[in-house]
Short mmCIF file of C-alpha atoms in Angstrom, two decimals:
data_model
loop_
_atom_site.label_atom_id
_atom_site.label_comp_id
_atom_site.label_asym_id
_atom_site.label_seq_id
_atom_site.Cartn_x
_atom_site.Cartn_y
_atom_site.Cartn_z
CA MET A 18 -22.46 -8.01 28.63
CA SER A 19 -20.00 -10.35 30.32
CA GLU A 20 -16.41 -10.16 29.24
CA GLU A 21 -16.65 -13.65 27.85
CA ALA A 22 -19.67 -12.81 25.72
CA GLN A 23 -17.87 -9.70 24.51
CA LEU A 24 -14.85 -11.72 23.42
CA GLU A 25 -17.15 -14.25 21.77
CA GLY A 26 -18.76 -11.39 19.84
CA LEU A 27 -15.32 -10.18 18.79
CA LEU A 28 -14.43 -13.67 17.56
CA GLN A 29 -17.60 -13.85 15.48
CA GLU A 30 -16.91 -10.40 14.03
CA ALA A 31 -13.31 -11.30 13.17
CA LEU A 32 -14.39 -14.56 11.53
CA SER A 33 -17.02 -12.73 9.53
CA VAL A 34 -14.46 -10.14 8.34
CA LEU A 35 -12.03 -12.88 7.34
CA ARG A 36 -14.76 -14.77 5.46
CA ARG A 37 -15.96 -11.66 3.64
CA ALA A 38 -12.46 -10.52 2.61
CA GLU A 39 -11.89 -11.05 -1.09
CA PRO A 40 -9.08 -13.58 -1.60
CA VAL A 41 -5.92 -11.92 -2.92
CA PRO A 42 -5.38 -13.10 -6.53
CA ALA A 43 -2.33 -15.37 -6.87
CA GLY A 44 -0.66 -12.98 -9.32
CA VAL A 45 -1.03 -10.06 -6.89
CA LEU A 46 0.54 -12.12 -4.13
CA ALA A 47 3.42 -13.17 -6.39
CA ALA A 48 4.01 -9.55 -7.46
CA ALA A 49 4.12 -8.45 -3.82
CA ARG A 50 6.75 -11.11 -3.09
CA THR A 51 8.94 -10.17 -6.05
CA SER A 52 8.71 -6.45 -5.16
CA PHE A 53 11.48 -7.10 -2.67
CA GLY A 54 13.96 -7.79 -5.47
CA TRP A 55 13.34 -4.28 -6.89
CA ARG A 56 14.36 -2.37 -3.82
CA ASP A 57 17.18 0.03 -4.43
CA VAL A 58 18.49 1.76 -1.36
CA VAL A 59 21.66 3.04 -3.02
CA ASP A 60 20.42 6.05 -4.99
CA ALA A 61 18.60 8.85 -3.21
CA VAL A 62 14.84 8.70 -3.67
CA ALA A 63 12.94 11.78 -4.82
CA ASP A 64 9.56 11.96 -3.06
CA LEU A 65 6.35 12.65 -4.92
CA GLU A 66 5.27 16.14 -3.84
CA PHE A 67 2.69 17.03 -6.45
CA ASP A 68 0.29 14.99 -8.57
CA SER A 69 -2.28 16.82 -10.66
CA ALA A 70 -4.56 13.76 -10.30
CA VAL A 71 -5.20 14.66 -6.68
CA ASP A 72 -3.50 18.00 -5.96
CA ASP A 73 -5.16 20.22 -8.56
CA ASP A 74 -8.12 22.13 -7.21
CA ASP A 75 -11.56 21.31 -8.64
CA LEU A 76 -11.47 24.10 -11.21
CA ALA A 77 -8.07 23.11 -12.55
CA ARG A 78 -9.17 19.51 -12.64
CA VAL A 79 -12.21 20.28 -14.71
CA ARG A 80 -10.14 22.47 -17.03
CA ASN A 81 -7.50 19.78 -17.49
CA ALA A 82 -9.91 16.86 -17.60
CA GLY A 83 -8.76 14.27 -20.10
CA SER A 84 -5.43 15.98 -20.72
CA GLU A 85 -2.05 15.33 -19.21
CA ARG A 86 -1.20 14.26 -15.67
CA ARG A 87 1.63 16.21 -14.07
CA LEU A 88 3.86 14.78 -11.34
CA ARG A 89 6.67 16.48 -9.43
CA PHE A 90 9.29 14.66 -7.36
CA ARG A 91 11.80 16.34 -5.07
CA ALA A 92 15.19 15.02 -3.98
CA THR A 93 17.61 17.05 -1.84
CA HIS A 94 19.21 18.95 -4.73
CA ALA A 95 16.97 18.30 -7.68
CA VAL A 96 13.40 18.30 -8.91
CA THR A 97 12.01 15.87 -11.49
CA GLU A 98 8.86 16.84 -13.33
CA LEU A 99 6.99 14.21 -15.31
CA ARG A 100 4.06 14.62 -17.67
CA VAL A 101 1.96 11.64 -18.71
CA ILE A 102 0.86 12.67 -22.20
CA ASP A 103 -1.04 11.34 -25.21
CA GLY A 104 -3.64 9.60 -23.11
CA GLY A 105 -1.05 7.83 -21.00
CA ARG A 106 1.00 6.50 -23.91
CA ARG A 107 4.13 8.68 -23.53
CA LEU A 108 6.09 10.15 -20.66
CA ALA A 109 7.84 13.53 -20.93
CA GLY A 110 10.12 14.79 -18.21
CA ARG A 111 12.45 17.53 -17.10
CA LEU A 112 15.18 17.70 -14.47
CA GLU A 113 15.82 20.90 -12.56
CA PRO A 114 18.68 21.71 -12.48
CA PRO A 115 19.49 19.98 -15.79
CA ILE A 116 22.21 17.35 -15.62
CA ALA A 117 24.22 15.73 -18.41
CA GLY A 118 23.54 12.02 -18.68
CA SER A 119 20.62 9.70 -19.18
CA VAL A 120 17.43 8.58 -17.51
CA ILE A 121 16.10 5.07 -17.12
CA LEU A 122 12.40 4.18 -17.07
CA ARG A 123 11.95 1.21 -14.75
CA HIS A 124 8.90 -1.09 -14.65
CA PRO A 125 8.73 -4.41 -12.76
CA ALA A 126 7.46 -6.35 -15.79
CA ARG A 127 9.45 -4.65 -18.58
CA PRO A 128 13.11 -4.28 -19.51
CA ASP A 129 14.66 -0.92 -18.55
CA VAL A 130 14.43 1.79 -21.22
CA THR A 131 17.22 4.40 -21.30
CA VAL A 132 17.06 7.78 -23.06
CA SER A 133 19.44 10.73 -22.93
CA ILE A 134 18.77 14.05 -21.22
CA ASP A 135 18.99 17.11 -23.50
CA ARG A 136 20.74 20.37 -22.62
CA LEU A 137 17.58 21.80 -21.07
CA GLY A 138 17.24 18.76 -18.81
CA GLN A 139 14.37 17.30 -20.84
CA PHE A 140 13.74 13.73 -21.88
CA LEU A 141 10.97 11.69 -23.51
CA PHE A 142 9.93 8.06 -23.26
CA GLU A 143 7.95 7.10 -26.37
CA GLU A 144 6.23 4.14 -24.76
CA LEU A 145 4.83 4.20 -21.27
CA PRO A 146 3.61 0.87 -19.90
CA SER A 147 0.88 1.06 -17.26
CA GLY A 148 1.64 -0.08 -13.73
CA PRO A 149 4.28 0.90 -11.19
CA VAL A 150 7.10 2.96 -12.73
CA ARG A 151 10.08 4.96 -11.56
CA VAL A 152 12.57 7.22 -13.36
CA VAL A 153 16.26 6.90 -12.48
CA ALA A 154 18.64 9.79 -13.32
CA VAL A 155 22.15 8.61 -14.24
CA PRO A 156 24.61 11.53 -14.52
CA SER A 157 27.45 11.01 -17.02
CA ASP A 158 29.87 12.59 -14.53
CA PRO A 159 30.62 9.84 -11.98
CA HIS A 160 31.21 12.52 -9.32
CA VAL A 161 27.64 13.73 -9.58
CA SER A 162 25.29 11.53 -7.57
CA GLY A 163 22.30 9.97 -9.28
CA PHE A 164 18.79 9.80 -7.87
CA GLN A 165 15.47 8.14 -8.63
CA THR A 166 11.82 8.96 -8.22
CA GLU A 167 9.76 6.88 -5.86
CA TRP A 168 7.50 4.28 -7.45
CA VAL A 169 4.21 5.63 -8.74
CA THR A 170 1.31 3.95 -10.56
CA VAL A 171 0.66 5.29 -14.07
CA MET B 9 3.73 -7.76 17.90
CA ILE B 10 7.33 -8.76 18.67
CA ASP B 11 7.49 -11.11 15.72
CA VAL B 12 6.29 -8.44 13.27
CA ASP B 13 8.98 -6.04 14.62
CA ASP B 14 11.44 -8.82 13.99
CA LEU B 15 10.16 -9.49 10.46
CA VAL B 16 10.45 -5.80 9.55
CA ALA B 17 14.01 -5.60 10.94
CA ARG B 18 15.08 -8.76 9.14
CA ALA B 19 13.49 -7.70 5.86
CA ALA B 20 15.25 -4.33 6.19
CA ASP B 21 18.50 -6.29 6.43
CA GLY B 22 17.67 -7.99 3.15
CA GLU B 23 16.21 -11.29 4.33
CA GLU B 24 13.79 -12.47 1.68
CA ALA B 25 12.01 -15.03 3.90
CA ALA B 26 11.08 -12.26 6.34
CA TRP B 27 9.68 -10.22 3.45
CA ALA B 28 7.62 -13.19 2.24
CA ALA B 29 6.22 -13.58 5.76
CA LEU B 30 5.23 -9.89 5.82
CA VAL B 31 3.51 -10.29 2.46
CA ASP B 32 1.62 -13.35 3.72
CA ARG B 33 0.34 -11.43 6.72
CA PHE B 34 -0.50 -8.09 5.13
CA ALA B 35 -1.32 -8.75 1.46
CA SER B 36 -4.99 -9.20 2.30
CA LEU B 37 -5.13 -5.87 4.16
CA VAL B 38 -3.53 -4.00 1.24
CA TRP B 39 -5.85 -5.71 -1.24
CA SER B 40 -8.94 -4.83 0.82
CA VAL B 41 -7.87 -1.17 1.05
CA VAL B 42 -7.34 -0.88 -2.68
CA ARG B 43 -10.57 -2.66 -3.56
CA SER B 44 -12.58 -0.60 -1.06
CA VAL B 45 -11.57 2.54 -3.00
CA GLY B 46 -13.40 0.99 -5.94
CA LEU B 47 -10.64 -0.01 -8.33
CA GLY B 48 -11.09 -2.86 -10.79
CA GLU B 49 -8.86 -5.87 -10.51
CA SER B 50 -6.17 -4.77 -12.94
CA ASP B 51 -5.74 -1.27 -11.47
CA ALA B 52 -5.95 -2.72 -7.97
CA ALA B 53 -3.14 -5.14 -8.84
CA ASP B 54 -0.95 -2.25 -10.04
CA VAL B 55 -1.62 -0.19 -6.92
CA SER B 56 -0.98 -3.16 -4.66
CA GLN B 57 2.38 -3.73 -6.30
CA THR B 58 3.35 -0.04 -6.08
CA THR B 59 2.54 -0.17 -2.37
CA TRP B 60 4.81 -3.19 -1.82
CA MET B 61 7.59 -1.72 -3.98
CA ARG B 62 7.54 1.37 -1.80
CA LEU B 63 7.44 -0.58 1.42
CA ALA B 64 10.57 -2.51 0.37
CA GLU B 65 12.47 0.79 0.37
CA HIS B 66 10.87 2.22 3.51
CA LEU B 67 11.48 -0.66 5.90
CA ARG B 68 14.33 1.15 7.64
CA GLU B 69 12.21 4.21 8.29
CA LEU B 70 9.44 2.16 9.91
CA LYS B 71 11.07 2.42 13.29
CA ASP B 72 7.91 1.25 15.00
CA ALA B 73 6.63 -1.85 13.28
CA ALA B 74 3.32 -1.34 15.07
CA ARG B 75 2.76 1.45 12.53
CA LEU B 76 3.31 -0.89 9.61
CA SER B 77 -0.37 -1.52 9.06
CA ALA B 78 -1.16 2.20 9.22
CA TRP B 79 1.67 2.90 6.77
CA LEU B 80 0.36 0.24 4.37
CA VAL B 81 -3.24 1.47 4.61
CA THR B 82 -2.24 5.12 4.07
CA THR B 83 0.10 4.38 1.16
CA ALA B 84 -2.25 1.95 -0.58
CA ARG B 85 -5.25 4.24 -0.17
CA ARG B 86 -3.48 7.35 -1.43
CA GLU B 87 -2.15 5.51 -4.42
CA ALA B 88 -5.55 3.97 -5.14
CA ILE B 89 -7.16 7.40 -4.98
CA ARG B 90 -4.60 8.78 -7.47
CA VAL B 91 -5.41 6.00 -9.91
CA SER B 92 -9.16 6.33 -9.32
CA ARG B 93 -8.80 10.02 -10.23
CA LEU B 94 -7.26 9.45 -13.61
CA GLY B 95 -10.63 9.76 -15.26
CA VAL B 96 -10.99 6.63 -17.32
CA ARG B 97 -11.66 4.37 -14.40
CA GLN B 98 -14.86 3.56 -12.55
CA VAL B 99 -15.24 4.64 -8.93
CA PRO B 100 -18.53 3.58 -7.34
CA VAL B 101 -17.79 5.51 -4.13
CA ASP B 102 -16.00 8.86 -4.12
CA PRO B 103 -13.33 8.36 -1.48
CA TRP B 104 -12.62 12.10 -1.22
CA GLU B 105 -16.19 12.77 -0.25
CA TRP B 106 -15.82 10.38 2.61
CA LEU B 107 -12.34 11.58 3.60
CA GLU B 108 -13.36 15.22 3.61
CA HIS B 109 -16.83 14.89 5.12
CA PRO B 110 -17.08 11.53 6.86
CA GLY B 111 -20.09 12.70 8.86
CA ASP B 112 -22.10 13.57 5.76
CA VAL B 113 -22.05 10.09 4.37
CA LEU B 114 -22.78 8.14 7.53
CA ASP B 115 -26.29 7.24 6.51
CA GLY B 116 -25.82 7.20 2.77
CA PRO B 117 -25.03 4.26 0.53
CA GLU B 118 -21.35 4.97 1.29
CA SER B 119 -21.76 3.67 4.81
CA ARG B 120 -20.32 0.42 3.51
CA VAL B 121 -17.01 2.33 3.11
CA LEU B 122 -17.18 3.36 6.76
CA ALA B 123 -18.03 -0.19 7.75
CA SER B 124 -14.99 -1.34 5.90
CA GLU B 125 -12.82 0.93 8.08
CA ARG B 126 -13.72 -1.35 10.94
CA ASP B 127 -13.03 -4.36 8.70
CA LEU B 128 -9.57 -2.96 7.94
CA ALA B 129 -8.81 -2.51 11.64
CA VAL B 130 -9.90 -6.12 12.27
CA GLN B 131 -7.74 -7.35 9.37
CA ALA B 132 -4.77 -5.33 10.63
CA ALA B 133 -5.21 -6.75 14.14
CA VAL B 134 -5.38 -10.32 12.79
CA ALA B 135 -2.22 -9.70 10.71
CA LEU B 136 -0.38 -8.66 13.89
CA LEU B 137 -1.42 -11.70 15.96
CA PRO B 138 1.25 -14.23 16.96
CA PRO B 139 1.50 -17.04 14.35
CA ARG B 140 -0.37 -19.60 16.46
CA CYS B 141 -3.33 -17.28 17.09
CA ARG B 142 -3.44 -16.24 13.47
CA GLN B 143 -3.45 -19.83 12.27
CA MET B 144 -6.21 -20.67 14.68
CA LEU B 145 -8.42 -17.81 13.52
CA LEU B 146 -7.83 -18.62 9.87
CA ALA B 147 -8.67 -22.27 10.56
CA LEU B 148 -11.92 -21.26 12.30
CA ALA B 149 -12.79 -18.92 9.45
CA ALA B 150 -12.27 -21.64 6.84
CA ASP B 151 -15.32 -22.95 5.04
CA PRO B 152 -16.22 -25.36 6.56
CA PRO B 153 -14.51 -24.34 9.83
CA SER B 154 -11.78 -26.68 11.04
CA THR B 155 -12.67 -28.90 13.97
CA TYR B 156 -10.72 -28.78 17.23
CA ALA B 157 -9.15 -32.10 16.23
CA GLU B 158 -7.92 -30.61 12.94
CA ILE B 159 -6.67 -27.44 14.64
CA SER B 160 -4.91 -29.58 17.22
CA ARG B 161 -3.11 -31.46 14.44
CA SER B 162 -2.13 -28.42 12.37
CA LEU B 163 -0.92 -26.36 15.35
CA GLY B 164 0.69 -29.33 17.04
CA VAL B 165 -1.06 -28.71 20.39
CA PRO B 166 -3.24 -31.08 22.43
CA VAL B 167 -7.01 -30.68 21.96
CA GLY B 168 -7.33 -29.85 25.66
CA SER B 169 -5.16 -26.72 25.32
CA ILE B 170 -7.10 -25.25 22.39
CA GLY B 171 -9.73 -23.73 24.67
CA PRO B 172 -7.19 -21.76 26.78
CA THR B 173 -5.19 -20.84 23.64
CA ARG B 174 -8.37 -19.56 22.06
CA SER B 175 -9.11 -17.35 25.10
CA ARG B 176 -5.58 -15.94 25.14
CA CYS B 177 -5.76 -15.25 21.41
CA LEU B 178 -9.07 -13.42 21.79
CA ASP B 179 -7.63 -11.25 24.59
CA ARG B 180 -4.72 -10.46 22.34
CA LEU B 181 -7.01 -9.71 19.41
CA GLU B 182 -9.09 -7.36 21.52
CA ARG B 183 -6.02 -5.34 22.58
CA LEU B 184 -4.60 -5.24 19.05
CA LEU B 185 -7.93 -4.17 17.62
CA LYS B 186 -8.11 -1.28 20.06
CA GLU B 187 -4.58 -0.17 19.15
CA GLN B 188 -5.21 -0.58 15.45
CA THR B 189 -8.48 1.33 15.54
CA GLU B 190 -6.70 4.25 17.20
CA GLY B 191 -3.62 3.90 15.00
CA LEU B 192 -5.59 3.85 11.77
CA LEU B 193 -7.64 6.85 12.83
CA ASP B 194 -4.49 8.82 13.71
CA ASP B 195 -2.55 7.91 10.64
CA VAL B 196 -5.20 7.59 8.01
CA GLY B 197 -7.99 9.78 9.27
CA LEU B 198 -6.02 12.85 10.18
CA ARG B 199 -3.22 12.80 7.67
CA PHE B 200 -5.42 12.98 4.62
#
């Protein structure tokens, strides 16, 4: 095939891909644009290192089917464990090591919700909206640095 | 690719217009990835937004903007798979089956997922084209396709130069597609 014919074939393929691609809904596009306003590069971000939705082996997944989803996030000096419970309606969590202070549940379409951390490092959000969420740990001691989980879809 | 490097750098410095330009170029790629995992529109919208929220905080780490598309595809697909695994949602194609044993599903009904890998590479390559080339392709893909006279008006170039521009754009697209096909295989294929 001549080079020209090959490029012509590529053009036709590209046009066909572009025509077949589902248009991005306007709301999805708007949400992507406003995502920029949510960036927070001040507090350290704890990376998601375990998610029972994908990291449990098959046996554990079958055993836990329909029950809670467990997530673990790791920052340099702390681990945050989250459990999505009651069919996704509530979010329980624990900080290791425990810190004194509060945690904020952040969602791009909802006001922040703040609850306090108990002495064992545990906390509970009674209402969990679906969508992208993150938990921000705010120590009451200003000398202790705060941190936040990365965004995750619940 | 220079202008995408520039957009990433400027967005990392907090420039909202650069971010909006990145969204315009890559939103369709992210959406295609999420939908190809089999999520419904509402879940797909959530996963798309999570992907963009994460990107906003990872711009500085994307030292090589050429990897942006691979980063977006990997992040969006992983997140879509998490959500598809939550149990209450419908997944017509099991993405793990394909990711773990791509060879096994070559001839099955899932081959449309494999085909869409090529689609994603094409979309990524188009997103990385210089603005003029991208506009031209989008104009040609419009239904009905724009005429040379219309393209000439919207790009602000004489009709006579559209032919040569078109050839240069196709050369560019061919190179980008080659890079993207390799990049997506490296980043998405092997890292899962």
